[in-house]
């Protein structure tokens, strides 16, 4: 066993329990589902100091052999570093079928700052021996593809604080671009240029400025003037950037409401929501659907270990161990 590190202090008891439960998804859920990202990171550091191996790697060995159990997949992804997690989710999106799952790729590219996205690209290269941007370039004519390329090539420094002056200027550019393409379509070139030169926080501030200046969300303007595939794709990208809590609470609701709930999609929604923060998700859910997220979990999903993970994640109490 590796020597104990001072940085590992605080989670020794939890790590001993986790070590003894690595092949028991239910027990692992009860130990890990309610943990914040920072707590999970500390647990990983402690686990490595105590047992000399990476916890996510251990879970991959013991859990992912069960391909039919989505909870096992969720637990593995739950304990990965963010860059590793996003790399795997991007790969799954690219290999999702005959066409890439562009929505999942949009989620990856809009929830990270550019410096964080750099580590995702590095993790992808290390894990899959391929370049992420080249891999996702499956159909250059697809509107999502063009938007993703713009986001991926953004050269605006993400170390700079977002500028309110730039945001106001960009809000006016968005307004001009809204009907700049003729026949009700947007000026695609202007949109792609802006997306390629602005950070996600800067774009979010521009969208906030747009609403302040013009009195309505840019997404509503796009919906009103919806003209084609590019406008529809742009609308989803804007939703992801402008209000992640609203986007992911709706993704959770939609994925859980399907017959035989689409657990892989629910997992994607959980992991995206984890970046936003569960408290923000719960507030957005209540605001959008008029009910508590906890109640919706029980109404929508049958009793299972997977449902229990969601229950614990959103703040529910752990049931009596069985």
PDB file of C-alpha atoms in Angstrom:
ATOM      1  CA  UNK A   1       0.000   0.000   0.000  1.00  0.00           C
ATOM      2  CA  UNK A   2       1.303   3.476  -0.886  1.00  0.00           C
ATOM      3  CA  UNK A   3       2.465   5.844   1.859  1.00  0.00           C
ATOM      4  CA  UNK A   4      -0.181   8.240   3.126  1.00  0.00           C
ATOM      5  CA  UNK A   5       0.109  11.786   1.794  1.00  0.00           C
ATOM      6  CA  UNK A   6      -0.870  14.871   3.827  1.00  0.00           C
ATOM      7  CA  UNK A   7      -2.998  15.972   0.873  1.00  0.00           C
ATOM      8  CA  UNK A   8      -5.003  12.772   1.221  1.00  0.00           C
ATOM      9  CA  UNK A   9      -6.299  13.580   4.695  1.00  0.00           C
ATOM     10  CA  UNK A  10     -10.042  13.728   5.262  1.00  0.00           C
ATOM     11  CA  UNK A  11     -11.567  10.907   3.219  1.00  0.00           C
ATOM     12  CA  UNK A  12      -9.704   7.810   4.464  1.00  0.00           C
ATOM     13  CA  UNK A  13     -12.795   6.087   5.890  1.00  0.00           C
ATOM     14  CA  UNK A  14     -14.820   6.756   2.755  1.00  0.00           C
ATOM     15  CA  UNK A  15     -12.019   5.382   0.583  1.00  0.00           C
ATOM     16  CA  UNK A  16     -11.849   2.178   2.613  1.00  0.00           C
ATOM     17  CA  UNK A  17     -15.583   1.707   2.061  1.00  0.00           C
ATOM     18  CA  UNK A  18     -15.264   2.514  -1.639  1.00  0.00           C
ATOM     19  CA  UNK A  19     -12.372   0.079  -1.994  1.00  0.00           C
ATOM     20  CA  UNK A  20     -14.522  -2.680  -0.573  1.00  0.00           C
ATOM     21  CA  UNK A  21     -17.458  -1.807  -2.826  1.00  0.00           C
ATOM     22  CA  UNK A  22     -15.761  -1.384  -6.207  1.00  0.00           C
ATOM     23  CA  UNK A  23     -17.784  -4.204  -7.760  1.00  0.00           C
ATOM     24  CA  UNK A  24     -21.079  -3.223  -6.098  1.00  0.00           C
ATOM     25  CA  UNK A  25     -22.817  -0.405  -8.016  1.00  0.00           C
ATOM     26  CA  UNK A  26     -25.516   0.164  -5.403  1.00  0.00           C
ATOM     27  CA  UNK A  27     -23.053   0.629  -2.548  1.00  0.00           C
ATOM     28  CA  UNK A  28     -20.884   2.872  -4.708  1.00  0.00           C
ATOM     29  CA  UNK A  29     -23.894   5.059  -5.541  1.00  0.00           C
ATOM     30  CA  UNK A  30     -24.620   5.519  -1.868  1.00  0.00           C
ATOM     31  CA  UNK A  31     -21.014   6.510  -1.251  1.00  0.00           C
ATOM     32  CA  UNK A  32     -20.461   8.772  -4.282  1.00  0.00           C
ATOM     33  CA  UNK A  33     -23.696  10.125  -5.793  1.00  0.00           C
ATOM     34  CA  UNK A  34     -24.065  12.997  -3.321  1.00  0.00           C
ATOM     35  CA  UNK A  35     -20.428  14.085  -3.567  1.00  0.00           C
ATOM     36  CA  UNK A  36     -19.531  17.382  -5.221  1.00  0.00           C
ATOM     37  CA  UNK A  37     -16.903  17.584  -7.952  1.00  0.00           C
ATOM     38  CA  UNK A  38     -14.322  18.923  -5.497  1.00  0.00           C
ATOM     39  CA  UNK A  39     -15.099  16.168  -2.990  1.00  0.00           C
ATOM     40  CA  UNK A  40     -14.783  13.529  -5.679  1.00  0.00           C
ATOM     41  CA  UNK A  41     -11.406  14.926  -6.645  1.00  0.00           C
ATOM     42  CA  UNK A  42     -10.250  14.773  -3.022  1.00  0.00           C
ATOM     43  CA  UNK A  43     -11.524  11.210  -2.759  1.00  0.00           C
ATOM     44  CA  UNK A  44      -9.507  10.266  -5.842  1.00  0.00           C
ATOM     45  CA  UNK A  45      -6.357  11.815  -4.390  1.00  0.00           C
ATOM     46  CA  UNK A  46      -6.901  10.018  -1.083  1.00  0.00           C
ATOM     47  CA  UNK A  47      -7.681   6.721  -2.789  1.00  0.00           C
ATOM     48  CA  UNK A  48      -4.491   6.832  -4.835  1.00  0.00           C
ATOM     49  CA  UNK A  49      -2.439   7.681  -1.740  1.00  0.00           C
ATOM     50  CA  UNK A  50      -3.966   4.802   0.206  1.00  0.00           C
ATOM     51  CA  UNK A  51      -4.172   2.080  -2.440  1.00  0.00           C
ATOM     52  CA  UNK A  52      -1.663   3.114  -5.085  1.00  0.00           C
ATOM     53  CA  UNK A  53      -4.069   3.154  -8.031  1.00  0.00           C
ATOM     54  CA  UNK A  54      -6.458   5.506  -9.771  1.00  0.00           C
ATOM     55  CA  UNK A  55     -10.029   5.067  -8.550  1.00  0.00           C
ATOM     56  CA  UNK A  56     -11.592   5.713 -11.968  1.00  0.00           C
ATOM     57  CA  UNK A  57      -9.246   3.122 -13.468  1.00  0.00           C
ATOM     58  CA  UNK A  58     -10.258   0.625 -10.784  1.00  0.00           C
ATOM     59  CA  UNK A  59     -13.946   1.258 -11.474  1.00  0.00           C
ATOM     60  CA  UNK A  60     -13.361   0.824 -15.193  1.00  0.00           C
ATOM     61  CA  UNK A  61     -11.928  -2.636 -14.543  1.00  0.00           C
ATOM     62  CA  UNK A  62     -14.621  -3.746 -12.126  1.00  0.00           C
ATOM     63  CA  UNK A  63     -17.752  -2.048 -13.469  1.00  0.00           C
ATOM     64  CA  UNK A  64     -17.663  -1.453 -17.202  1.00  0.00           C
ATOM     65  CA  UNK A  65     -17.497  -5.142 -18.074  1.00  0.00           C
ATOM     66  CA  UNK A  66     -21.243  -5.037 -17.388  1.00  0.00           C
ATOM     67  CA  UNK A  67     -22.225  -3.246 -20.586  1.00  0.00           C
ATOM     68  CA  UNK A  68     -25.957  -3.647 -19.908  1.00  0.00           C
ATOM     69  CA  UNK A  69     -25.863  -1.698 -16.638  1.00  0.00           C
ATOM     70  CA  UNK A  70     -26.007   2.037 -17.300  1.00  0.00           C
ATOM     71  CA  UNK A  71     -25.411   2.752 -13.615  1.00  0.00           C
ATOM     72  CA  UNK A  72     -21.951   1.196 -13.936  1.00  0.00           C
ATOM     73  CA  UNK A  73     -21.184   3.451 -16.881  1.00  0.00           C
ATOM     74  CA  UNK A  74     -22.481   6.475 -14.966  1.00  0.00           C
ATOM     75  CA  UNK A  75     -20.377   5.715 -11.888  1.00  0.00           C
ATOM     76  CA  UNK A  76     -17.231   5.355 -13.995  1.00  0.00           C
ATOM     77  CA  UNK A  77     -17.835   8.666 -15.786  1.00  0.00           C
ATOM     78  CA  UNK A  78     -18.803  10.297 -12.482  1.00  0.00           C
ATOM     79  CA  UNK A  79     -15.328   9.656 -11.075  1.00  0.00           C
ATOM     80  CA  UNK A  80     -13.308  10.692 -14.119  1.00  0.00           C
ATOM     81  CA  UNK A  81     -11.514  14.008 -14.415  1.00  0.00           C
ATOM     82  CA  UNK A  82     -13.599  16.440 -16.471  1.00  0.00           C
ATOM     83  CA  UNK A  83     -11.280  16.353 -19.490  1.00  0.00           C
ATOM     84  CA  UNK A  84     -11.293  12.538 -19.578  1.00  0.00           C
ATOM     85  CA  UNK A  85     -15.066  12.460 -19.170  1.00  0.00           C
ATOM     86  CA  UNK A  86     -15.649  14.948 -21.978  1.00  0.00           C
ATOM     87  CA  UNK A  87     -13.242  13.079 -24.254  1.00  0.00           C
ATOM     88  CA  UNK A  88     -15.224   9.857 -23.801  1.00  0.00           C
ATOM     89  CA  UNK A  89     -18.562  11.609 -24.270  1.00  0.00           C
ATOM     90  CA  UNK A  90     -17.280  13.301 -27.421  1.00  0.00           C
ATOM     91  CA  UNK A  91     -16.107   9.940 -28.773  1.00  0.00           C
ATOM     92  CA  UNK A  92     -19.490   8.357 -28.016  1.00  0.00           C
ATOM     93  CA  UNK A  93     -21.199  11.242 -29.808  1.00  0.00           C
ATOM     94  CA  UNK A  94     -18.994  10.876 -32.880  1.00  0.00           C
ATOM     95  CA  UNK A  95     -19.577   7.103 -33.014  1.00  0.00           C
ATOM     96  CA  UNK A  96     -23.270   7.242 -32.122  1.00  0.00           C
ATOM     97  CA  UNK A  97     -24.468   5.826 -35.425  1.00  0.00           C
ATOM     98  CA  UNK A  98     -24.701   6.734 -39.085  1.00  0.00           C
ATOM     99  CA  UNK A  99     -24.351  10.415 -38.147  1.00  0.00           C
ATOM    100  CA  UNK A 100     -22.614  12.093 -35.249  1.00  0.00           C
ATOM    101  CA  UNK A 101     -24.708  13.159 -32.272  1.00  0.00           C
ATOM    102  CA  UNK A 102     -24.089  16.857 -32.775  1.00  0.00           C
ATOM    103  CA  UNK A 103     -26.164  17.897 -29.777  1.00  0.00           C
ATOM    104  CA  UNK A 104     -23.887  15.971 -27.443  1.00  0.00           C
ATOM    105  CA  UNK A 105     -20.838  17.552 -29.090  1.00  0.00           C
ATOM    106  CA  UNK A 106     -22.360  21.010 -28.710  1.00  0.00           C
ATOM    107  CA  UNK A 107     -22.797  20.340 -24.991  1.00  0.00           C
ATOM    108  CA  UNK A 108     -19.104  19.453 -24.632  1.00  0.00           C
ATOM    109  CA  UNK A 109     -17.916  22.508 -26.543  1.00  0.00           C
ATOM    110  CA  UNK A 110     -20.201  25.027 -24.814  1.00  0.00           C
ATOM    111  CA  UNK A 111     -19.734  24.025 -21.182  1.00  0.00           C
ATOM    112  CA  UNK A 112     -15.955  24.471 -21.120  1.00  0.00           C
ATOM    113  CA  UNK A 113     -13.732  27.494 -21.285  1.00  0.00           C
ATOM    114  CA  UNK A 114     -11.184  27.340 -24.068  1.00  0.00           C
ATOM    115  CA  UNK A 115      -8.292  26.531 -21.738  1.00  0.00           C
ATOM    116  CA  UNK A 116     -10.317  23.637 -20.300  1.00  0.00           C
ATOM    117  CA  UNK A 117     -11.257  22.474 -23.789  1.00  0.00           C
ATOM    118  CA  UNK A 118      -7.543  22.237 -24.553  1.00  0.00           C
ATOM    119  CA  UNK A 119      -7.227  19.514 -21.900  1.00  0.00           C
ATOM    120  CA  UNK A 120     -10.244  17.697 -23.334  1.00  0.00           C
ATOM    121  CA  UNK A 121      -8.553  17.649 -26.739  1.00  0.00           C
ATOM    122  CA  UNK A 122      -5.343  16.372 -25.139  1.00  0.00           C
ATOM    123  CA  UNK A 123      -7.237  13.657 -23.266  1.00  0.00           C
ATOM    124  CA  UNK A 124      -8.967  12.627 -26.495  1.00  0.00           C
ATOM    125  CA  UNK A 125      -5.637  12.380 -28.321  1.00  0.00           C
ATOM    126  CA  UNK A 126      -4.063  10.399 -25.496  1.00  0.00           C
ATOM    127  CA  UNK A 127      -6.973   7.988 -25.107  1.00  0.00           C
ATOM    128  CA  UNK A 128      -8.001   7.438 -28.724  1.00  0.00           C
ATOM    129  CA  UNK A 129      -4.799   8.380 -30.616  1.00  0.00           C
ATOM    130  CA  UNK A 130      -6.802  10.723 -32.802  1.00  0.00           C
ATOM    131  CA  UNK A 131      -7.453  14.432 -33.111  1.00  0.00           C
ATOM    132  CA  UNK A 132     -10.885  15.438 -31.774  1.00  0.00           C
ATOM    133  CA  UNK A 133     -11.486  18.233 -34.248  1.00  0.00           C
ATOM    134  CA  UNK A 134     -10.547  16.006 -37.195  1.00  0.00           C
ATOM    135  CA  UNK A 135     -12.679  13.145 -35.879  1.00  0.00           C
ATOM    136  CA  UNK A 136     -15.773  15.280 -35.527  1.00  0.00           C
ATOM    137  CA  UNK A 137     -15.369  16.720 -39.034  1.00  0.00           C
ATOM    138  CA  UNK A 138     -17.692  14.104 -40.502  1.00  0.00           C
ATOM    139  CA  UNK A 139     -19.928  16.367 -42.578  1.00  0.00           C
ATOM    140  CA  UNK A 140     -18.598  19.888 -43.267  1.00  0.00           C
ATOM    141  CA  UNK A 141     -21.922  20.870 -44.850  1.00  0.00           C
ATOM    142  CA  UNK A 142     -23.886  20.205 -41.663  1.00  0.00           C
ATOM    143  CA  UNK A 143     -24.841  23.434 -39.820  1.00  0.00           C
ATOM    144  CA  UNK A 144     -23.902  21.983 -36.437  1.00  0.00           C
ATOM    145  CA  UNK A 145     -20.511  21.146 -37.895  1.00  0.00           C
ATOM    146  CA  UNK A 146     -19.919  24.723 -38.966  1.00  0.00           C
ATOM    147  CA  UNK A 147     -20.907  26.048 -35.546  1.00  0.00           C
ATOM    148  CA  UNK A 148     -18.688  23.520 -33.757  1.00  0.00           C
ATOM    149  CA  UNK A 149     -15.704  24.442 -35.897  1.00  0.00           C
ATOM    150  CA  UNK A 150     -16.233  28.084 -34.967  1.00  0.00           C
ATOM    151  CA  UNK A 151     -16.409  27.251 -31.252  1.00  0.00           C
ATOM    152  CA  UNK A 152     -13.382  24.958 -31.495  1.00  0.00           C
ATOM    153  CA  UNK A 153     -11.229  27.578 -33.191  1.00  0.00           C
ATOM    154  CA  UNK A 154     -12.119  30.436 -30.864  1.00  0.00           C
ATOM    155  CA  UNK A 155      -8.900  32.430 -30.325  1.00  0.00           C
ATOM    156  CA  UNK A 156     -10.207  34.914 -27.762  1.00  0.00           C
ATOM    157  CA  UNK A 157      -8.161  34.645 -24.569  1.00  0.00           C
ATOM    158  CA  UNK A 158     -10.221  33.009 -21.856  1.00  0.00           C
ATOM    159  CA  UNK A 159      -7.995  34.503 -19.212  1.00  0.00           C
ATOM    160  CA  UNK A 160      -9.538  37.908 -19.911  1.00  0.00           C
ATOM    161  CA  UNK A 161     -12.598  38.986 -17.972  1.00  0.00           C
ATOM    162  CA  UNK A 162     -15.692  39.286 -20.198  1.00  0.00           C
ATOM    163  CA  UNK A 163     -16.128  42.830 -21.457  1.00  0.00           C
ATOM    164  CA  UNK A 164     -19.503  44.552 -21.112  1.00  0.00           C
ATOM    165  CA  UNK A 165     -18.598  46.974 -23.879  1.00  0.00           C
ATOM    166  CA  UNK A 166     -17.816  44.130 -26.293  1.00  0.00           C
ATOM    167  CA  UNK A 167     -20.996  42.351 -25.155  1.00  0.00           C
ATOM    168  CA  UNK A 168     -23.154  45.383 -26.038  1.00  0.00           C
ATOM    169  CA  UNK A 169     -21.501  45.672 -29.442  1.00  0.00           C
ATOM    170  CA  UNK A 170     -21.991  41.957 -30.068  1.00  0.00           C
ATOM    171  CA  UNK A 171     -25.645  42.192 -29.000  1.00  0.00           C
ATOM    172  CA  UNK A 172     -26.202  44.759 -31.733  1.00  0.00           C
ATOM    173  CA  UNK A 173     -24.329  42.545 -34.189  1.00  0.00           C
ATOM    174  CA  UNK A 174     -26.633  39.663 -33.239  1.00  0.00           C
ATOM    175  CA  UNK A 175     -29.643  41.871 -33.859  1.00  0.00           C
ATOM    176  CA  UNK A 176     -28.311  42.911 -37.264  1.00  0.00           C
ATOM    177  CA  UNK A 177     -27.392  39.320 -38.111  1.00  0.00           C
ATOM    178  CA  UNK A 178     -30.837  38.044 -37.152  1.00  0.00           C
ATOM    179  CA  UNK A 179     -32.311  39.108 -40.489  1.00  0.00           C
ATOM    180  CA  UNK A 180     -29.087  39.717 -42.364  1.00  0.00           C
ATOM    181  CA  UNK A 181     -29.188  36.643 -44.549  1.00  0.00           C
ATOM    182  CA  UNK A 182     -32.246  37.594 -46.550  1.00  0.00           C
ATOM    183  CA  UNK A 183     -35.602  35.745 -46.729  1.00  0.00           C
ATOM    184  CA  UNK A 184     -35.767  35.672 -42.936  1.00  0.00           C
ATOM    185  CA  UNK A 185     -32.523  33.782 -42.422  1.00  0.00           C
ATOM    186  CA  UNK A 186     -29.632  34.910 -40.247  1.00  0.00           C
ATOM    187  CA  UNK A 187     -26.315  36.199 -41.514  1.00  0.00           C
ATOM    188  CA  UNK A 188     -24.409  32.953 -41.070  1.00  0.00           C
ATOM    189  CA  UNK A 189     -20.985  34.443 -41.811  1.00  0.00           C
ATOM    190  CA  UNK A 190     -21.423  37.125 -39.133  1.00  0.00           C
ATOM    191  CA  UNK A 191     -22.535  34.554 -36.551  1.00  0.00           C
ATOM    192  CA  UNK A 192     -19.669  32.167 -37.291  1.00  0.00           C
ATOM    193  CA  UNK A 193     -17.138  34.997 -37.154  1.00  0.00           C
ATOM    194  CA  UNK A 194     -18.398  36.069 -33.726  1.00  0.00           C
ATOM    195  CA  UNK A 195     -18.456  32.522 -32.359  1.00  0.00           C
ATOM    196  CA  UNK A 196     -14.911  31.930 -33.562  1.00  0.00           C
ATOM    197  CA  UNK A 197     -13.573  35.027 -31.786  1.00  0.00           C
ATOM    198  CA  UNK A 198     -15.386  35.011 -28.458  1.00  0.00           C
ATOM    199  CA  UNK A 199     -15.124  32.916 -25.335  1.00  0.00           C
ATOM    200  CA  UNK A 200     -18.192  31.142 -23.962  1.00  0.00           C
ATOM    201  CA  UNK A 201     -18.460  33.609 -21.022  1.00  0.00           C
ATOM    202  CA  UNK A 202     -18.175  36.518 -23.475  1.00  0.00           C
ATOM    203  CA  UNK A 203     -20.887  35.051 -25.716  1.00  0.00           C
ATOM    204  CA  UNK A 204     -23.114  34.486 -22.669  1.00  0.00           C
ATOM    205  CA  UNK A 205     -22.697  38.117 -21.665  1.00  0.00           C
ATOM    206  CA  UNK A 206     -23.542  39.219 -25.220  1.00  0.00           C
ATOM    207  CA  UNK A 207     -26.762  37.192 -25.095  1.00  0.00           C
ATOM    208  CA  UNK A 208     -27.631  38.756 -21.729  1.00  0.00           C
ATOM    209  CA  UNK A 209     -26.982  42.204 -23.228  1.00  0.00           C
ATOM    210  CA  UNK A 210     -29.204  41.329 -26.183  1.00  0.00           C
ATOM    211  CA  UNK A 211     -32.122  40.597 -23.853  1.00  0.00           C
ATOM    212  CA  UNK A 212     -31.481  43.766 -21.833  1.00  0.00           C
ATOM    213  CA  UNK A 213     -31.377  45.953 -24.942  1.00  0.00           C
ATOM    214  CA  UNK A 214     -34.160  44.371 -27.013  1.00  0.00           C
ATOM    215  CA  UNK A 215     -36.429  42.932 -24.325  1.00  0.00           C
ATOM    216  CA  UNK A 216     -36.454  39.311 -25.464  1.00  0.00           C
ATOM    217  CA  UNK A 217     -34.130  36.321 -25.700  1.00  0.00           C
ATOM    218  CA  UNK A 218     -32.168  35.851 -28.917  1.00  0.00           C
ATOM    219  CA  UNK A 219     -33.561  32.300 -29.073  1.00  0.00           C
ATOM    220  CA  UNK A 220     -37.090  33.711 -29.318  1.00  0.00           C
ATOM    221  CA  UNK A 221     -36.040  35.942 -32.179  1.00  0.00           C
ATOM    222  CA  UNK A 222     -34.558  32.902 -33.929  1.00  0.00           C
ATOM    223  CA  UNK A 223     -37.716  30.871 -33.342  1.00  0.00           C
ATOM    224  CA  UNK A 224     -39.875  33.644 -34.734  1.00  0.00           C
ATOM    225  CA  UNK A 225     -37.750  33.928 -37.858  1.00  0.00           C
ATOM    226  CA  UNK A 226     -36.779  30.271 -38.119  1.00  0.00           C
ATOM    227  CA  UNK A 227     -35.843  29.772 -41.761  1.00  0.00           C
ATOM    228  CA  UNK A 228     -33.642  26.705 -42.063  1.00  0.00           C
ATOM    229  CA  UNK A 229     -31.320  24.120 -40.583  1.00  0.00           C
ATOM    230  CA  UNK A 230     -28.627  26.630 -39.621  1.00  0.00           C
ATOM    231  CA  UNK A 231     -31.060  28.758 -37.615  1.00  0.00           C
ATOM    232  CA  UNK A 232     -32.426  25.679 -35.854  1.00  0.00           C
ATOM    233  CA  UNK A 233     -28.913  24.481 -35.001  1.00  0.00           C
ATOM    234  CA  UNK A 234     -27.876  27.951 -33.862  1.00  0.00           C
ATOM    235  CA  UNK A 235     -30.883  28.099 -31.557  1.00  0.00           C
ATOM    236  CA  UNK A 236     -29.773  24.981 -29.693  1.00  0.00           C
ATOM    237  CA  UNK A 237     -26.190  26.226 -29.393  1.00  0.00           C
ATOM    238  CA  UNK A 238     -27.449  29.533 -27.994  1.00  0.00           C
ATOM    239  CA  UNK A 239     -29.613  27.721 -25.439  1.00  0.00           C
ATOM    240  CA  UNK A 240     -26.589  25.763 -24.210  1.00  0.00           C
ATOM    241  CA  UNK A 241     -24.525  28.933 -23.880  1.00  0.00           C
ATOM    242  CA  UNK A 242     -27.126  31.335 -22.521  1.00  0.00           C
ATOM    243  CA  UNK A 243     -28.830  29.268 -19.819  1.00  0.00           C
ATOM    244  CA  UNK A 244     -27.170  25.909 -19.091  1.00  0.00           C
ATOM    245  CA  UNK A 245     -29.414  25.297 -16.060  1.00  0.00           C
ATOM    246  CA  UNK A 246     -32.543  25.668 -18.186  1.00  0.00           C
ATOM    247  CA  UNK A 247     -31.087  23.577 -21.001  1.00  0.00           C
ATOM    248  CA  UNK A 248     -30.049  20.662 -18.792  1.00  0.00           C
ATOM    249  CA  UNK A 249     -33.176  20.624 -16.644  1.00  0.00           C
ATOM    250  CA  UNK A 250     -35.186  20.298 -19.864  1.00  0.00           C
ATOM    251  CA  UNK A 251     -32.854  17.553 -21.090  1.00  0.00           C
ATOM    252  CA  UNK A 252     -33.371  15.697 -17.805  1.00  0.00           C
ATOM    253  CA  UNK A 253     -37.134  16.079 -18.062  1.00  0.00           C
ATOM    254  CA  UNK A 254     -37.261  14.981 -21.697  1.00  0.00           C
ATOM    255  CA  UNK A 255     -34.954  11.991 -21.266  1.00  0.00           C
ATOM    256  CA  UNK A 256     -36.698  10.719 -18.124  1.00  0.00           C
ATOM    257  CA  UNK A 257     -40.184  11.121 -19.578  1.00  0.00           C
ATOM    258  CA  UNK A 258     -39.597   8.796 -22.496  1.00  0.00           C
ATOM    259  CA  UNK A 259     -41.115   5.318 -22.352  1.00  0.00           C
ATOM    260  CA  UNK A 260     -38.514   3.065 -20.763  1.00  0.00           C
ATOM    261  CA  UNK A 261     -36.469   6.166 -19.874  1.00  0.00           C
ATOM    262  CA  UNK A 262     -33.466   6.590 -22.157  1.00  0.00           C
ATOM    263  CA  UNK A 263     -30.831   6.018 -19.475  1.00  0.00           C
ATOM    264  CA  UNK A 264     -27.855   6.840 -21.683  1.00  0.00           C
ATOM    265  CA  UNK A 265     -29.426  10.220 -22.410  1.00  0.00           C
ATOM    266  CA  UNK A 266     -30.270  10.648 -18.708  1.00  0.00           C
ATOM    267  CA  UNK A 267     -26.609   9.949 -17.893  1.00  0.00           C
ATOM    268  CA  UNK A 268     -25.556  12.636 -20.365  1.00  0.00           C
ATOM    269  CA  UNK A 269     -27.996  15.052 -18.744  1.00  0.00           C
ATOM    270  CA  UNK A 270     -26.735  14.237 -15.237  1.00  0.00           C
ATOM    271  CA  UNK A 271     -23.105  14.811 -16.184  1.00  0.00           C
ATOM    272  CA  UNK A 272     -23.890  18.085 -17.944  1.00  0.00           C
ATOM    273  CA  UNK A 273     -26.023  19.208 -15.004  1.00  0.00           C
ATOM    274  CA  UNK A 274     -23.196  18.373 -12.614  1.00  0.00           C
ATOM    275  CA  UNK A 275     -21.154  21.158 -14.205  1.00  0.00           C
ATOM    276  CA  UNK A 276     -24.001  23.618 -13.674  1.00  0.00           C
ATOM    277  CA  UNK A 277     -24.706  22.631 -10.070  1.00  0.00           C
ATOM    278  CA  UNK A 278     -27.593  20.597  -8.708  1.00  0.00           C
ATOM    279  CA  UNK A 279     -29.127  23.520  -6.799  1.00  0.00           C
ATOM    280  CA  UNK A 280     -29.367  25.596  -9.977  1.00  0.00           C
ATOM    281  CA  UNK A 281     -30.861  22.620 -11.812  1.00  0.00           C
ATOM    282  CA  UNK A 282     -33.506  22.131  -9.123  1.00  0.00           C
ATOM    283  CA  UNK A 283     -34.457  25.819  -9.206  1.00  0.00           C
ATOM    284  CA  UNK A 284     -34.660  25.799 -13.015  1.00  0.00           C
ATOM    285  CA  UNK A 285     -36.735  22.603 -12.969  1.00  0.00           C
ATOM    286  CA  UNK A 286     -39.225  24.095 -10.520  1.00  0.00           C
ATOM    287  CA  UNK A 287     -39.413  27.303 -12.550  1.00  0.00           C
ATOM    288  CA  UNK A 288     -39.926  25.548 -15.896  1.00  0.00           C
ATOM    289  CA  UNK A 289     -42.155  22.635 -14.915  1.00  0.00           C
ATOM    290  CA  UNK A 290     -43.853  23.744 -11.705  1.00  0.00           C
ATOM    291  CA  UNK A 291     -42.794  20.727  -9.685  1.00  0.00           C
ATOM    292  CA  UNK A 292     -39.889  19.570  -7.603  1.00  0.00           C
ATOM    293  CA  UNK A 293     -37.195  17.584  -9.363  1.00  0.00           C
ATOM    294  CA  UNK A 294     -37.219  15.000  -6.557  1.00  0.00           C
ATOM    295  CA  UNK A 295     -40.926  14.328  -7.110  1.00  0.00           C
ATOM    296  CA  UNK A 296     -40.395  14.049 -10.852  1.00  0.00           C
ATOM    297  CA  UNK A 297     -37.702  11.395 -10.359  1.00  0.00           C
ATOM    298  CA  UNK A 298     -40.125   9.188  -8.433  1.00  0.00           C
ATOM    299  CA  UNK A 299     -42.952   9.799 -10.897  1.00  0.00           C
ATOM    300  CA  UNK A 300     -40.887   9.091 -14.006  1.00  0.00           C
ATOM    301  CA  UNK A 301     -38.502   6.255 -13.165  1.00  0.00           C
ATOM    302  CA  UNK A 302     -39.289   2.818 -11.766  1.00  0.00           C
ATOM    303  CA  UNK A 303     -37.562   1.732  -8.582  1.00  0.00           C
ATOM    304  CA  UNK A 304     -33.984   0.791  -9.415  1.00  0.00           C
ATOM    305  CA  UNK A 305     -30.401   1.412  -8.358  1.00  0.00           C
ATOM    306  CA  UNK A 306     -30.167   3.946 -11.193  1.00  0.00           C
ATOM    307  CA  UNK A 307     -33.127   5.915  -9.822  1.00  0.00           C
ATOM    308  CA  UNK A 308     -31.540   5.808  -6.391  1.00  0.00           C
ATOM    309  CA  UNK A 309     -28.409   7.472  -7.801  1.00  0.00           C
ATOM    310  CA  UNK A 310     -30.516  10.374  -9.094  1.00  0.00           C
ATOM    311  CA  UNK A 311     -32.348  10.602  -5.786  1.00  0.00           C
ATOM    312  CA  UNK A 312     -29.098  10.821  -3.821  1.00  0.00           C
ATOM    313  CA  UNK A 313     -27.513  13.192  -6.347  1.00  0.00           C
ATOM    314  CA  UNK A 314     -30.307  15.725  -6.002  1.00  0.00           C
ATOM    315  CA  UNK A 315     -30.025  15.684  -2.207  1.00  0.00           C
ATOM    316  CA  UNK A 316     -32.204  12.797  -1.083  1.00  0.00           C
ATOM    317  CA  UNK A 317     -31.329  10.803   2.014  1.00  0.00           C
ATOM    318  CA  UNK A 318     -29.624   7.469   1.671  1.00  0.00           C
ATOM    319  CA  UNK A 319     -32.020   4.573   2.361  1.00  0.00           C
ATOM    320  CA  UNK A 320     -31.204   2.024   4.996  1.00  0.00           C
ATOM    321  CA  UNK A 321     -28.366  -0.148   3.654  1.00  0.00           C
ATOM    322  CA  UNK A 322     -29.464  -3.492   2.331  1.00  0.00           C
TER     323      UNK A 322
END
